[in-house]
Coordinates of C-alpha atoms (C1' of nucleotides) in Angstrom, one line a residue:
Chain A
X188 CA 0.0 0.0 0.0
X189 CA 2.5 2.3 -1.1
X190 CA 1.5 5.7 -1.9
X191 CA 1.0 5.8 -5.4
X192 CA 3.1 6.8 -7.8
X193 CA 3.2 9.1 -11.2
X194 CA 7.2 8.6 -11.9
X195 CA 6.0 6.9 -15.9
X196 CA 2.8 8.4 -16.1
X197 CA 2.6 10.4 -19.9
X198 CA 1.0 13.2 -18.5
X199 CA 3.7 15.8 -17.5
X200 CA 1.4 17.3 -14.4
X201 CA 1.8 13.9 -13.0
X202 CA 5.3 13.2 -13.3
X203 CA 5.7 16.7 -11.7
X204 CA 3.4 16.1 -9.2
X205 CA 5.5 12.8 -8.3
X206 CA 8.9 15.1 -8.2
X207 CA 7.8 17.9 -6.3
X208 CA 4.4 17.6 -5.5
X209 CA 4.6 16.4 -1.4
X210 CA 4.0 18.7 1.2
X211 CA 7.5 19.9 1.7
X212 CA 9.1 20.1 -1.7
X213 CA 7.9 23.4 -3.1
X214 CA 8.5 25.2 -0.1
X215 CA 12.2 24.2 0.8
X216 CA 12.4 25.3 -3.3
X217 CA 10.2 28.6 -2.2
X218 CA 12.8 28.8 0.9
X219 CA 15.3 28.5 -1.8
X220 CA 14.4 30.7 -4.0
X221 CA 14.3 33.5 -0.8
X222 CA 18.1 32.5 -0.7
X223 CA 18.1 30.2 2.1
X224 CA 20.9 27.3 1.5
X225 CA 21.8 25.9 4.5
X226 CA 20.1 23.0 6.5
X227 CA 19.7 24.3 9.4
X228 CA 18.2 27.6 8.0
X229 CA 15.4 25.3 6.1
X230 CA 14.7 23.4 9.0
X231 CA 14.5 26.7 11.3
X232 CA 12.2 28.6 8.7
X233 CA 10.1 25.6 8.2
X234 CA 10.0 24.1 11.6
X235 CA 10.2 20.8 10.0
X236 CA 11.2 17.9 11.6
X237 CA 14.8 16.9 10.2
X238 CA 14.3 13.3 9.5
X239 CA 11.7 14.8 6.7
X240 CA 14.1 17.1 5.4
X241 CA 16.8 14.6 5.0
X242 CA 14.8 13.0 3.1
X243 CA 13.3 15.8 1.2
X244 CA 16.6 17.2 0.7
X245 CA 17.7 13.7 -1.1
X246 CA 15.4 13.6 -3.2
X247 CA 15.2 16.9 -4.5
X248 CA 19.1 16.3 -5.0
X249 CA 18.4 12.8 -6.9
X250 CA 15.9 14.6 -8.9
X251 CA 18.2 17.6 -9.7
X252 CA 16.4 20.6 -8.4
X253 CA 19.1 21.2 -5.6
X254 CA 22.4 20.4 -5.7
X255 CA 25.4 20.4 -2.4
X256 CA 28.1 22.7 -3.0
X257 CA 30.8 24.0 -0.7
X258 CA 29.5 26.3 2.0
X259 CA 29.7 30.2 0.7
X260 CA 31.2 30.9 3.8
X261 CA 34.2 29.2 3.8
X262 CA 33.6 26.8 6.4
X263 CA 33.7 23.0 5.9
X264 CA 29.7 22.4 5.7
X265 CA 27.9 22.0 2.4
X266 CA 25.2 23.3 1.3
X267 CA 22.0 23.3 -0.9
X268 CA 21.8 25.2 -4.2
X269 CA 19.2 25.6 -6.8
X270 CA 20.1 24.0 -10.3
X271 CA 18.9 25.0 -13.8
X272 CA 16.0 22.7 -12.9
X273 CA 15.3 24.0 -9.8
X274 CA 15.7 27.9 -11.5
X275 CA 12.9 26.8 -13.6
X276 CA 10.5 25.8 -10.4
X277 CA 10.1 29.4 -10.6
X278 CA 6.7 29.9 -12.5
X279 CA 4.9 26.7 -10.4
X280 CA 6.0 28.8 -7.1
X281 CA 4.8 32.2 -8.7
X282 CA 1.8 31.0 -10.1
X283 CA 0.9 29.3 -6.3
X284 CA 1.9 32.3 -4.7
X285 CA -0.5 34.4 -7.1
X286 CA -3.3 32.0 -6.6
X287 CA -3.4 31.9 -2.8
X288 CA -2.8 35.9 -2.9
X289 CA -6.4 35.4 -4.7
X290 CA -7.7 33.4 -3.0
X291 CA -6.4 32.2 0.7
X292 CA -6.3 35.6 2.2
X293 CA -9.4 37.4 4.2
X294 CA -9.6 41.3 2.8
X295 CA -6.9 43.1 4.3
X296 CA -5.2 40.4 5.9
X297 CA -1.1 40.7 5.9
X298 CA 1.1 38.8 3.3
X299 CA 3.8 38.3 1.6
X300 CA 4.1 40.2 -1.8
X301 CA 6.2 39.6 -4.9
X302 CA 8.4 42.5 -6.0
X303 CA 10.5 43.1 -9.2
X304 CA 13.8 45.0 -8.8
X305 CA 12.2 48.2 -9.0
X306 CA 10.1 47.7 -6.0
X307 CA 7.0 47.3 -7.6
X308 CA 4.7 44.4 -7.4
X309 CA 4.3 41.8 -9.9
X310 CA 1.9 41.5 -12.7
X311 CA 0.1 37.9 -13.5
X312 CA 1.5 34.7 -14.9
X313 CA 0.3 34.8 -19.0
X314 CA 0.0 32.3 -21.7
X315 CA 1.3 34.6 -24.2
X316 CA -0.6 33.6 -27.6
X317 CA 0.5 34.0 -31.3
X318 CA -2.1 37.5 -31.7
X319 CA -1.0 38.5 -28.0
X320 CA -3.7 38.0 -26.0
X321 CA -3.5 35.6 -22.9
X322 CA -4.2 32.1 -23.4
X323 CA -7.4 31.2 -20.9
X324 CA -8.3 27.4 -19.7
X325 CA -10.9 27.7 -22.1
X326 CA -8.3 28.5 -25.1
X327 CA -6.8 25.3 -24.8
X328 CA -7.0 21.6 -25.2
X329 CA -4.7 18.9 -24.3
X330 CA -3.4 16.3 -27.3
X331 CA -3.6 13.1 -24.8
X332 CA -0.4 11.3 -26.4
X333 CA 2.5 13.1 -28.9
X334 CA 3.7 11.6 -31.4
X335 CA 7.0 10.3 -30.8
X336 CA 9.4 12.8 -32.8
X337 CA 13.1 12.7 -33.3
Chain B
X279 CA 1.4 13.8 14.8
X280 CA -1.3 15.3 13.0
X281 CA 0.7 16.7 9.2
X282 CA 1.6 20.1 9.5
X283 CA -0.4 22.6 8.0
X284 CA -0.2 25.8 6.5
X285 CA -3.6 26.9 6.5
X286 CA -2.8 30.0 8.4
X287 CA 0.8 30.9 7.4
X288 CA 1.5 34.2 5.4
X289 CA 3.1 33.4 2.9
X290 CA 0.7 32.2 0.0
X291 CA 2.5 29.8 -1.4
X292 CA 2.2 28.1 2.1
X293 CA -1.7 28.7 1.6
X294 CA -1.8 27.3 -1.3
X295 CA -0.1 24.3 -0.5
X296 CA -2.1 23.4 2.2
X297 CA -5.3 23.9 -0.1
X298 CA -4.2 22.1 -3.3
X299 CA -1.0 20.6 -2.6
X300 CA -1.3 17.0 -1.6
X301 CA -0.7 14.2 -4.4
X302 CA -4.8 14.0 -5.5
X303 CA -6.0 17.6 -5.9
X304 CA -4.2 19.1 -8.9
X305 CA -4.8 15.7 -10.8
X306 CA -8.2 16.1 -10.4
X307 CA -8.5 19.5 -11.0
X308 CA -6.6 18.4 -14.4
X309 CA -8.6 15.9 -15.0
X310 CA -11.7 18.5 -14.8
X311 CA -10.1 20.7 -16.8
X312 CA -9.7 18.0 -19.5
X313 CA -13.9 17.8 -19.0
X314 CA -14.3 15.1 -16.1
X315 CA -17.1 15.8 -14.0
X316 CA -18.1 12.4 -12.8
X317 CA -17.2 10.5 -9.5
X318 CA -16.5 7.3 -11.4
X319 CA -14.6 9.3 -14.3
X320 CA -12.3 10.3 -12.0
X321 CA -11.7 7.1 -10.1
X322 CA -11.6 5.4 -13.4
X323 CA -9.2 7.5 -15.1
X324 CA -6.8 8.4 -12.0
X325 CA -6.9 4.6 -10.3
X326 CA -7.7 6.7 -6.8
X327 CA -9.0 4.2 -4.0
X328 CA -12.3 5.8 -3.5
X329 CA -12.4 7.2 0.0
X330 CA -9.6 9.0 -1.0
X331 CA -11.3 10.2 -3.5
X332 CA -14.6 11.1 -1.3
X333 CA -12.2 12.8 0.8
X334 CA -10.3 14.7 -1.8
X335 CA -13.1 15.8 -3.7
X336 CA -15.1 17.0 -0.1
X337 CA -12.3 19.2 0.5
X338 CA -12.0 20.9 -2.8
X339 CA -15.8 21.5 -2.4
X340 CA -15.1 23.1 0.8
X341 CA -12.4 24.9 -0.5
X342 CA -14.5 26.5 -3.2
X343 CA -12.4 24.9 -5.8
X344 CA -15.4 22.3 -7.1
X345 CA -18.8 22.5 -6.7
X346 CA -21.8 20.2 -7.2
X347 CA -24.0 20.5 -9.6
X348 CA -26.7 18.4 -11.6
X349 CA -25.3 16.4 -13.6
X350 CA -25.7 17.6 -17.3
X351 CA -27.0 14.1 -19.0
X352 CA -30.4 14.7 -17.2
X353 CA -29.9 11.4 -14.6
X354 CA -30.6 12.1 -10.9
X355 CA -26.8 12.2 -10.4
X356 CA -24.2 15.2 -9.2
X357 CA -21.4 16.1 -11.1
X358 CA -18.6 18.2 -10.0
X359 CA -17.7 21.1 -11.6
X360 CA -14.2 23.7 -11.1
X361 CA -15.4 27.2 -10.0
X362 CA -14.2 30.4 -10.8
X363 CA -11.7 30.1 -8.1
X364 CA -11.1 26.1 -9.2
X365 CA -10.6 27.8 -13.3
X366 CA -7.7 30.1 -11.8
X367 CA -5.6 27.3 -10.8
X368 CA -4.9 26.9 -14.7
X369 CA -1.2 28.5 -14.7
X370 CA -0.8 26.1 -11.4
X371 CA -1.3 22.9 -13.7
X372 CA 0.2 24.5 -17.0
X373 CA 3.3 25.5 -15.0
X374 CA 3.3 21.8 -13.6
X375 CA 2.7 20.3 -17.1
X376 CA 5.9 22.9 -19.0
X377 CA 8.7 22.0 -15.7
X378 CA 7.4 18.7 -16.5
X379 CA 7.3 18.5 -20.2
X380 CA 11.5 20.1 -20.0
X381 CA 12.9 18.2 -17.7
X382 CA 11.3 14.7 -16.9
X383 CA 11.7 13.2 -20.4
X384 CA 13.8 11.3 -22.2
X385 CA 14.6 12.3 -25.3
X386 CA 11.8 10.9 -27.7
X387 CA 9.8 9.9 -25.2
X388 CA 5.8 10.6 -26.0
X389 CA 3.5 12.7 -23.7
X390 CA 0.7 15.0 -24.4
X391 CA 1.1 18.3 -24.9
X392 CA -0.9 21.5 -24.6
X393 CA -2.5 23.0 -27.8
X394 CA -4.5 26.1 -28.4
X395 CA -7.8 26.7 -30.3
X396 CA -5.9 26.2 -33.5
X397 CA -4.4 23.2 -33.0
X398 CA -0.5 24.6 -31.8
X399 CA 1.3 24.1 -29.3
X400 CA 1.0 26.8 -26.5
X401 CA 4.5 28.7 -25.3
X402 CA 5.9 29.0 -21.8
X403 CA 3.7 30.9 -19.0
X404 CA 6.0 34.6 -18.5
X405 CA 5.8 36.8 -15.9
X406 CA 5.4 40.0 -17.8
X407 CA 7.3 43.5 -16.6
X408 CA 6.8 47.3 -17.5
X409 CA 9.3 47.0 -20.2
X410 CA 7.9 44.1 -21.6
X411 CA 10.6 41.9 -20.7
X412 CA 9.5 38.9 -18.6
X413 CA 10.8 38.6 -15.3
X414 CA 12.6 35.5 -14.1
X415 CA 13.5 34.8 -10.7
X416 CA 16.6 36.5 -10.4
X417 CA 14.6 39.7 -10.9
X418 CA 12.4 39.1 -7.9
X419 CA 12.1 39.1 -4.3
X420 CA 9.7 38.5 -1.7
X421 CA 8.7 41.4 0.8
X422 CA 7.9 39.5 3.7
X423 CA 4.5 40.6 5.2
X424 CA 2.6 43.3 3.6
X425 CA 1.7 46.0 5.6
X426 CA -2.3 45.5 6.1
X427 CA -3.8 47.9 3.6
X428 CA -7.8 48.7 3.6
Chain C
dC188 C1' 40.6 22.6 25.6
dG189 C1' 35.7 22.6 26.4
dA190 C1' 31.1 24.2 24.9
dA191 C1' 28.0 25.0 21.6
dC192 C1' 26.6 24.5 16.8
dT193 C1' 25.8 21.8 12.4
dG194 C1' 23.9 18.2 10.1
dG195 C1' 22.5 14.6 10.4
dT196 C1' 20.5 9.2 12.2
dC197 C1' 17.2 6.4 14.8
dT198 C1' 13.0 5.3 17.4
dT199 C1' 8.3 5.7 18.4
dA200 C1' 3.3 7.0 18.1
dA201 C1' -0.1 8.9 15.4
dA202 C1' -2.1 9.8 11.0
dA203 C1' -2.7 9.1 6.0
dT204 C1' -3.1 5.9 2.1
dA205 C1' -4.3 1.8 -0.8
dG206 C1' -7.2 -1.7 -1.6
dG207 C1' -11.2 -4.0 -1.3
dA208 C1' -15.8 -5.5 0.8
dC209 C1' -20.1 -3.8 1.3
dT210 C1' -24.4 -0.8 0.4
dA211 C1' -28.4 2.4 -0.7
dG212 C1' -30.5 4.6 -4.3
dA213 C1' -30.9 5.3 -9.6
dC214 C1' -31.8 3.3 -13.9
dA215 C1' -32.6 0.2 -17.9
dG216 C1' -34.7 -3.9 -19.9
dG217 C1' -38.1 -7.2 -20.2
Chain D
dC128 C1' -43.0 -3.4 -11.8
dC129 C1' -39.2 -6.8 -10.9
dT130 C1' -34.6 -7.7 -11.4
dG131 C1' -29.9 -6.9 -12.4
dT132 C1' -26.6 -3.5 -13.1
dC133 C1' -24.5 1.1 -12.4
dT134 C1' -23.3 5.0 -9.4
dA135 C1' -21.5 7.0 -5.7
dG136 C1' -20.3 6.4 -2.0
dT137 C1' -19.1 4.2 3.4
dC138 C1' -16.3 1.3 6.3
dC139 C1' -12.5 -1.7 7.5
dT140 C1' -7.8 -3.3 7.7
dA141 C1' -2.8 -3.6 6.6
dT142 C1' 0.9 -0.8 5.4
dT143 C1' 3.4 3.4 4.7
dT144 C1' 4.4 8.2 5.9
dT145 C1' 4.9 11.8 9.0
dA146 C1' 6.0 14.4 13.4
dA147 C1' 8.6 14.8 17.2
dG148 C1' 12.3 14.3 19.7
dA149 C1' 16.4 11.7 21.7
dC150 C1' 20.9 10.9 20.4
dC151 C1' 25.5 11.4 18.1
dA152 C1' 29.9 12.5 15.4
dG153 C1' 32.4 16.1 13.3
dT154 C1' 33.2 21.4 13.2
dT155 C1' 33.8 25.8 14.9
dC156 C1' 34.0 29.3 18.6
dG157 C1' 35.8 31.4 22.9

DNA sequence: CGAACTGGTCTTAAAATAGGACTAGACAGG
DNA sequence: CCTGTCTAGTCCTATTTTAAGACCAGTTCG
């Protein structure tokens, strides 16, 4: 009865889903992504319990989203980086973060906010389409199988 | 030893997480974006032991993500349909579906892919900028709690 | 050198999940 | 209008996952 898994599914939100998709993932990536490399800073800010993020921290290296380097500081630790793959977690993060901004948050209650470098908060996620206007849900359709090209 | 949740914390990614995040609720909500509305659809199609699925599918009701309605063939039955708030989590699943499509494939290797109105395949979500130049995560950063505005 | 910090491992109890048996009401056919 | 099948669940059990904390070896600080 082993939690099910999505690792050969064809659908691509599946196999995701089975790489980052568990309670913890996204937000060590989110912690990340706020600059935090160390483990004891992850397991600090999240207040999770450190068996958990051993093993979260594995398997985000095995999948490639983090990767151990030397410690910035110049003492002997290691710590955790973001890869190219892990970079490019960036728009399921944003597009969470815009969604519970919608959604999650009583009028007027405090949150976090997204800023670009000039201080200014962040516009939505788009589908960008050929004529220029945003892609909607209702724009699109998915092909259940490609082809196999190449 | 109840799992942690982050129904309250202020960050929304944390939010969001603990609304959608678990390893059932974005596959459904695919799935009803792909036009499932039906109890034994989904249970069919995603292999989901079925009080999980009771469960799952209660909570996205409560969480305004789902809703029941009659079902549209005219039987006595109730279908579940995504909401307004359940259409916005569409960049969610697309952003899923492109990290998922780049970097959990091997070369060759069929999936489905997303296509718009006219039959082509969709480009990558951007977050768009003043200048027109999408932002990517180096160009951002997090302002920890708002101040409460209104 | 000794104390505290770092980054873990191991153990345990509680909770979540998978899988399947079972069921009440809807529906379709004869 | 009776019966068999379909639908949408509930309930139970075995197993896995998680949370929480005790413990520990190597590193750094004073």
């Amino acid at each position: 009865m082993q939690r099910t898994g999505f690792a050969k599914a064809e659908c691509p939100v599946a196999r995701a889903l089975d790489a980052i998709g568990d309670w913890w993932s996204l937000l060590i990536v989110r912690d990340a992504f706020d600059g935090l490399r160390r483990f004891g800073d992850f397991q600090r800010n999240l207040g999770i319990a450190k068996g958990m993020l051993t093993a979260r921290l594995r398997k985000l290296v095995e999948t490639g989203v983090l990767e151990q380097v030397a410690a910035s500081d110049g003492s002997a630790y290691l710590e955790y980086a973001l890869t190219k793959r892990g970079h490019d977690l960036f728009p399921i993060v944003v597009s969470l973060r815009q969604w519970g901004e919608a959604h999650l948050y009583a009028r007027g209650e405090p949150h976090s906010v997204l800023l670009d470098h000039a201080g200014q908060a962040v516009g939505q996620l788009v589908l960008p389409s050929k004529n220029g206007k945003p892609l909607s849900w209702a724009d699109t359709k998915v092909r259940k199988v490609a082809a196999r090209r190449r």
